[in-house]
Coordinates of C-alpha atoms and ligand atoms in Angstrom, one line a residue:
M1 CA -0.1 -0.1 -0.3
A2 CA 1.2 3.3 -1.3
K3 CA 2.4 5.9 1.5
L4 CA 0.0 9.0 1.4
L5 CA 1.2 11.7 0.3
S6 CA -1.3 15.3 2.6
G7 CA -1.8 18.2 1.5
K8 CA -3.4 19.0 5.2
E9 CA 0.1 18.1 6.0
V10 CA 2.3 20.4 3.8
A11 CA -0.6 23.5 4.2
E12 CA 0.1 23.4 8.0
A13 CA 4.0 23.7 7.7
L14 CA 3.7 26.3 5.1
E15 CA 1.0 27.8 7.9
K16 CA 3.5 27.7 10.5
E17 CA 6.1 29.4 7.8
I18 CA 4.4 32.2 6.6
S19 CA 3.0 33.1 9.9
G20 CA 6.3 33.3 10.7
R21 CA 7.3 35.9 8.1
S22 CA 3.8 37.4 8.2
A23 CA 4.7 39.0 11.7
L24 CA 7.8 39.6 11.1
L25 CA 7.3 42.1 8.7
R26 CA 4.6 43.8 10.5
E27 CA 7.2 44.4 12.9
Q28 CA 9.3 46.3 10.6
G29 CA 5.5 48.0 10.1
I30 CA 4.1 46.2 6.0
V31 CA 1.4 44.3 6.5
P32 CA 1.6 42.0 4.0
K33 CA -2.4 42.5 2.0
L34 CA -3.6 39.8 -0.5
V35 CA -6.4 41.5 -3.1
L36 CA -8.9 38.9 -5.1
V37 CA -10.3 40.0 -7.8
R38 CA -13.2 38.2 -9.1
C39 CA -15.3 38.6 -12.2
G40 CA -19.0 37.1 -11.2
E41 CA -20.5 34.0 -8.7
R42 CA -19.4 30.8 -10.1
E43 CA -19.2 28.5 -7.5
E44 CA -15.7 26.9 -8.3
D45 CA -14.2 30.8 -7.6
L46 CA -16.6 30.7 -4.6
A47 CA -15.4 28.3 -2.7
Y48 CA -11.8 28.7 -3.8
E49 CA -12.6 32.3 -2.1
K50 CA -13.5 30.6 1.5
S51 CA -10.7 28.4 1.2
I52 CA -8.2 31.3 0.6
L53 CA -9.7 33.2 3.1
R54 CA -9.4 30.7 5.7
Q55 CA -6.0 30.1 5.0
A56 CA -5.0 34.1 5.0
R57 CA -6.9 34.3 8.4
H58 CA -4.4 31.5 9.7
S59 CA -1.5 33.1 7.7
G60 CA -0.8 36.7 9.2
I61 CA -2.1 38.2 5.9
E62 CA -4.6 40.7 5.3
A63 CA -6.7 39.9 2.4
G64 CA -9.7 42.3 0.4
L65 CA -12.0 41.8 -2.4
R66 CA -12.5 43.5 -5.1
L67 CA -15.9 42.2 -6.9
L68 CA -17.1 42.6 -11.1
P69 CA -19.9 41.6 -12.0
E70 CA -20.0 38.6 -14.7
T71 CA -20.6 41.0 -17.7
A72 CA -17.8 43.6 -16.9
S73 CA -15.8 45.0 -20.2
P74 CA -12.1 44.0 -20.5
E75 CA -12.0 48.1 -19.9
E76 CA -13.2 47.6 -16.5
L77 CA -11.2 44.8 -15.3
K78 CA -7.2 46.9 -16.7
K79 CA -9.0 49.6 -14.8
L80 CA -9.1 47.8 -11.6
L81 CA -6.3 45.8 -11.8
N82 CA -4.1 49.2 -12.6
E83 CA -5.4 50.9 -9.5
L84 CA -4.3 47.3 -7.4
S85 CA -0.8 47.9 -9.4
A86 CA -0.6 51.7 -8.2
D87 CA -1.4 51.0 -4.9
R88 CA 1.3 51.0 -2.4
T89 CA -0.2 48.6 0.5
V90 CA -1.5 46.0 -1.8
H91 CA 1.6 43.1 -2.3
G92 CA -0.2 41.0 -4.1
C93 CA -3.5 39.9 -6.7
L94 CA -5.0 37.2 -7.7
I95 CA -7.2 37.0 -10.5
F96 CA -10.0 33.7 -10.8
R97 CA -10.0 31.9 -13.7
P98 CA -11.0 31.2 -15.5
L99 CA -12.4 34.4 -16.6
P100 CA -16.0 35.1 -17.9
G101 CA -16.1 34.7 -22.0
Q102 CA -15.6 38.7 -23.1
L103 CA -13.0 38.6 -20.7
A104 CA -11.1 35.7 -21.4
A105 CA -10.5 36.0 -25.0
E106 CA -8.3 39.4 -23.5
Q107 CA -6.8 37.7 -20.9
R108 CA -3.5 38.5 -22.1
E109 CA -3.6 42.1 -22.9
I110 CA -6.2 42.8 -19.3
C111 CA -3.3 40.4 -17.7
K112 CA -0.8 42.9 -19.0
A113 CA -2.7 45.4 -16.7
L114 CA -1.0 44.3 -13.2
A115 CA 2.1 44.5 -12.2
P116 CA 4.8 42.1 -12.2
E117 CA 5.9 41.7 -8.8
K118 CA 2.6 41.8 -7.3
D119 CA 1.4 38.5 -9.6
V120 CA 1.1 36.0 -7.3
D121 CA -0.8 33.1 -9.0
G122 CA 2.0 33.7 -12.5
C123 CA -1.3 34.8 -14.7
T124 CA 1.0 38.0 -16.9
A125 CA 3.6 36.5 -19.7
A126 CA 6.2 38.3 -17.1
S127 CA 5.4 35.7 -14.8
A128 CA 6.3 33.2 -17.7
A129 CA 9.6 34.6 -18.3
T130 CA 10.2 34.5 -15.2
I131 CA 9.8 30.8 -14.9
Y132 CA 11.2 30.1 -18.1
T133 CA 14.5 32.1 -17.2
G134 CA 15.0 31.8 -13.3
E135 CA 14.9 35.0 -13.3
G136 CA 12.8 38.9 -12.8
A137 CA 10.0 39.3 -10.3
G138 CA 7.2 37.3 -11.1
F139 CA 5.5 34.1 -9.8
P140 CA 5.3 30.6 -11.0
P141 CA 1.1 30.1 -11.3
C142 CA 0.1 28.0 -7.5
T143 CA -1.1 25.0 -7.9
A144 CA 2.7 24.0 -10.3
Q145 CA 4.4 24.9 -7.3
A146 CA 2.2 23.4 -4.6
C147 CA 3.7 20.1 -6.9
L148 CA 7.4 21.4 -5.7
E149 CA 6.0 21.8 -1.6
M150 CA 4.6 18.6 -1.5
L151 CA 7.7 16.8 -3.1
D152 CA 10.0 19.1 -1.0
H153 CA 8.2 18.7 2.3
Y154 CA 8.5 14.3 1.5
G155 CA 11.7 15.0 0.2
I156 CA 11.6 13.0 -3.1
E157 CA 14.4 14.3 -4.9
C158 CA 13.9 15.3 -8.7
R159 CA 17.5 15.1 -9.6
G160 CA 18.0 12.9 -12.1
K161 CA 14.1 11.1 -12.0
R162 CA 12.2 10.5 -15.0
A163 CA 8.6 12.9 -14.3
A164 CA 5.9 12.5 -16.5
V165 CA 4.0 15.2 -16.7
I166 CA 0.1 14.5 -18.1
G167 CA -1.6 18.1 -18.8
R168 CA 0.4 21.3 -21.0
S169 CA -2.1 24.1 -19.5
L170 CA -0.9 28.1 -19.3
V171 CA -1.7 26.6 -15.2
V172 CA -0.4 23.5 -14.5
G173 CA 1.3 21.2 -17.0
R174 CA 3.4 23.1 -18.5
P175 CA 4.7 25.7 -15.8
L176 CA 5.5 23.0 -14.2
A177 CA 7.0 21.4 -16.7
M178 CA 9.5 24.1 -16.5
L179 CA 10.1 24.2 -13.2
L180 CA 10.3 20.1 -12.4
T181 CA 13.7 20.5 -15.6
A182 CA 14.9 23.5 -13.2
R183 CA 15.0 20.8 -10.7
D184 CA 17.1 18.6 -13.3
A185 CA 14.3 15.7 -13.9
T186 CA 14.0 14.8 -17.3
V187 CA 10.2 16.4 -18.0
T188 CA 8.1 14.2 -20.4
L189 CA 5.1 16.7 -21.1
C190 CA 2.2 15.0 -22.1
H191 CA -1.1 16.6 -23.5
S192 CA -4.5 14.7 -25.3
R193 CA -3.0 13.4 -28.8
T194 CA 0.7 11.8 -26.3
E195 CA 0.9 7.9 -27.9
G196 CA 1.4 5.7 -25.6
L197 CA 1.0 7.5 -22.4
G198 CA 0.9 4.1 -20.4
D199 CA 4.4 3.2 -21.3
I200 CA 5.9 6.7 -19.9
C201 CA 4.1 6.5 -17.3
R202 CA 5.6 3.3 -16.8
Q203 CA 9.0 4.5 -17.3
A204 CA 8.6 7.7 -15.0
D205 CA 9.9 8.1 -11.4
I206 CA 7.0 11.2 -10.8
I207 CA 3.9 10.9 -12.7
I208 CA 1.6 14.2 -11.6
C209 CA -1.7 14.0 -13.0
A210 CA -3.4 17.2 -14.6
A211 CA -5.8 16.1 -17.0
G212 CA -8.8 16.9 -15.8
R213 CA -9.9 13.6 -16.7
P214 CA -10.7 10.8 -14.3
G215 CA -10.0 7.4 -14.9
L216 CA -7.1 8.4 -17.4
V217 CA -4.3 6.4 -14.8
T218 CA -4.8 2.8 -14.3
G219 CA -3.2 0.0 -12.5
D220 CA -1.3 -1.5 -15.4
M221 CA 0.0 2.1 -16.0
V222 CA 2.3 2.8 -12.7
R223 CA 5.0 0.4 -10.9
P224 CA 6.5 -0.5 -7.9
G225 CA 8.6 2.6 -6.7
Q226 CA 7.2 5.2 -7.8
T227 CA 5.6 8.3 -6.9
V228 CA 2.1 9.9 -8.0
L229 CA 1.5 13.7 -7.9
D230 CA -2.8 13.8 -8.7
V231 CA -3.8 17.2 -8.8
S232 CA -6.7 17.5 -10.8
M233 CA -10.6 18.2 -9.1
N234 CA -12.6 16.4 -10.9
F235 CA -16.5 16.4 -10.4
L236 CA -18.3 13.1 -10.4
P237 CA -22.6 13.8 -9.5
E238 CA -23.0 10.7 -9.1
L239 CA -19.8 9.6 -7.0
K240 CA -21.2 7.8 -3.5
N241 CA -20.1 9.1 -0.2
A242 CA -19.2 7.9 3.2
D243 CA -22.7 9.5 4.6
G244 CA -24.5 7.9 2.3
S245 CA -24.9 11.2 0.2
L246 CA -23.7 12.3 -3.6
G247 CA -21.8 14.2 -5.9
G248 CA -17.5 14.2 -4.6
F249 CA -14.0 14.8 -6.4
V250 CA -11.9 12.5 -7.9
G251 CA -8.2 13.0 -9.4
D252 CA -7.1 11.3 -12.9
T253 CA -6.2 8.3 -11.0
V254 CA -7.9 5.2 -10.3
F255 CA -6.6 5.4 -7.0
R256 CA -8.0 2.0 -5.7
E257 CA -5.6 0.5 -8.2
V258 CA -2.8 2.7 -8.3
E259 CA -2.1 3.3 -4.7
K260 CA -1.8 -0.7 -4.9
T261 CA 1.4 -0.4 -6.8
V262 CA 3.1 2.6 -6.5
E263 CA 5.5 4.0 -3.4
A264 CA 3.8 7.2 -3.1
I265 CA 0.8 9.2 -3.8
S266 CA -1.6 12.2 -3.3
P267 CA -5.6 12.1 -2.7
V268 CA -8.3 13.8 -4.1
P269 CA -9.8 15.9 -2.5
G270 CA -6.7 16.3 0.7
G271 CA -4.0 16.4 -1.9
V272 CA -2.4 18.4 -3.6
G273 CA -5.6 21.6 -3.9
R274 CA -4.8 22.3 0.1
V275 CA -1.2 23.4 -0.9
T276 CA -2.1 25.7 -3.2
S277 CA -3.4 28.5 -1.1
G278 CA -1.0 27.7 1.3
V279 CA 1.7 28.2 -2.0
L280 CA -0.7 32.0 -2.5
M281 CA 0.7 33.3 1.2
K282 CA 3.8 32.5 0.4
H283 CA 3.8 33.9 -3.3
V284 CA 2.4 37.4 -1.0
A285 CA 4.9 36.8 1.7
A286 CA 7.6 37.3 -0.9
A287 CA 6.1 39.8 -3.0
A288 CA 6.0 42.0 0.4
E289 CA 9.0 41.3 1.3
R290 CA 11.4 42.1 -1.8
S291 CA 8.8 45.6 -1.6
L292 CA 10.8 46.8 1.7
K293 CA 14.0 46.3 -0.5
Ligands
NAP301 P1 -7.1 22.2 -18.5 O1 -7.2 23.7 -18.8 O2 -8.4 21.7 -19.3 O3 -6.0 21.1 -19.6 C1 -6.0 19.8 -19.5 C2 -4.9 19.7 -19.8 O4 -5.1 17.8 -20.0 C3 -5.0 19.8 -21.7 O5 -3.2 19.7 -21.8 C4 -4.7 18.6 -22.8 O6 -4.3 18.3 -23.5 C5 -4.8 17.4 -21.4 N1 -5.2 16.1 -21.5 C6 -7.4 16.1 -22.0 N2 -7.1 14.6 -21.9 C7 -6.0 13.8 -22.0 C8 -5.5 12.6 -22.6 N3 -6.4 11.4 -22.6 N4 -4.7 12.1 -22.4 C9 -3.4 13.0 -21.5 N5 -3.8 14.3 -22.0 C10 -4.9 14.6 -21.8 O7 -6.6 21.4 -17.6 P2 -6.3 22.7 -16.2 O8 -7.2 24.3 -15.9 O9 -4.8 22.7 -16.1 O10 -7.0 21.7 -14.8 C11 -6.3 20.1 -15.1 C12 -6.8 19.7 -13.4 O11 -6.3 20.2 -12.6 C13 -8.6 20.0 -13.7 O12 -9.1 18.4 -13.1 C14 -8.5 20.8 -12.9 O13 -9.7 21.2 -11.6 C15 -7.4 20.6 -11.9 N6 -7.1 22.0 -11.4 C16 -6.5 21.4 -9.9 C17 -5.7 22.9 -9.0 C18 -5.7 22.6 -7.7 O14 -5.7 23.4 -6.7 N7 -5.6 21.5 -7.0 C19 -5.7 23.9 -9.5 C20 -6.0 24.8 -11.5 C21 -6.3 23.0 -11.4 P3 -4.5 19.4 -24.8 O15 -3.8 20.1 -24.1 O16 -3.9 18.5 -26.0 O17 -6.3 19.6 -25.1

């Protein structure tokens, strides 16, 4: 049976670290502050917002909320981002994504209005450049960084290891492939057109699933000794819970099959997702520390 990589444990360790850093900042007259920008009332955004606000309270980070209607124009959102970029009391800004349609189409242009040093969830081109070059003012997307926090916390070495990353989105897979490469892993970045996914997975030492496809990684695609991180959060309305209620989240792995073989695995829920908001706080603390320099 695989070792369970608990996101709760990692999130609590992060919380402790950030609380200490926030207290030091406050002693120097800086209150680390995050502002969340939400356009509309998507259920997923509301749930993530709740978890961020709770994490901020536990981490000594002040958190504010700015709301725009789902119908907001690109100009309205850009104006707000310009305002937050100029506000010296704000150190970090997170824009809930995906944005509503008319804004999503303009996302790249809109994100230019956010100062890269406040881009704590890696949505600007400057943050992407930081991930590629290892230099600059931006931050990696929190979910991608959360995977590294999980590996670090459990002492899983990347250097010289083969990593299979399944999913090539700009939010998770692609930045993660670059972050793992920077850690000297040899990365295969897989996507919906990848052939021989099973072979690639079996050859890897570390498998990271971020395809959003329940049931994608089965027991015959893994071997002993591997670490599996499952980033995906797939909602299944028909899933039966222990209390008899219906509806819940699963990852991309067939957990009951994969856990029998591999060395270590993160569960869904309670795995990488739990760490993401802790990483956000870490980025805000880092942005506030940089503002002192
Ligand atoms: P996305 O933008 O839809 O990207 C999915 C990626 O998976 C694409 O690159 C797609 O390939 C690839 N893919 C789809 N089917 C595949 C298959 N059968 N085999 C191999 N690759 C396949 O999704 P995302 O935003 O990256 O999110 C991925 C998952 O992570 C979702 O379940 C989401 O809920 C979860 N997530 C979790 C967190 C967290 O904090 N835990 C944060 C963000 C996202 P193509 O490029 O070829 O289409």
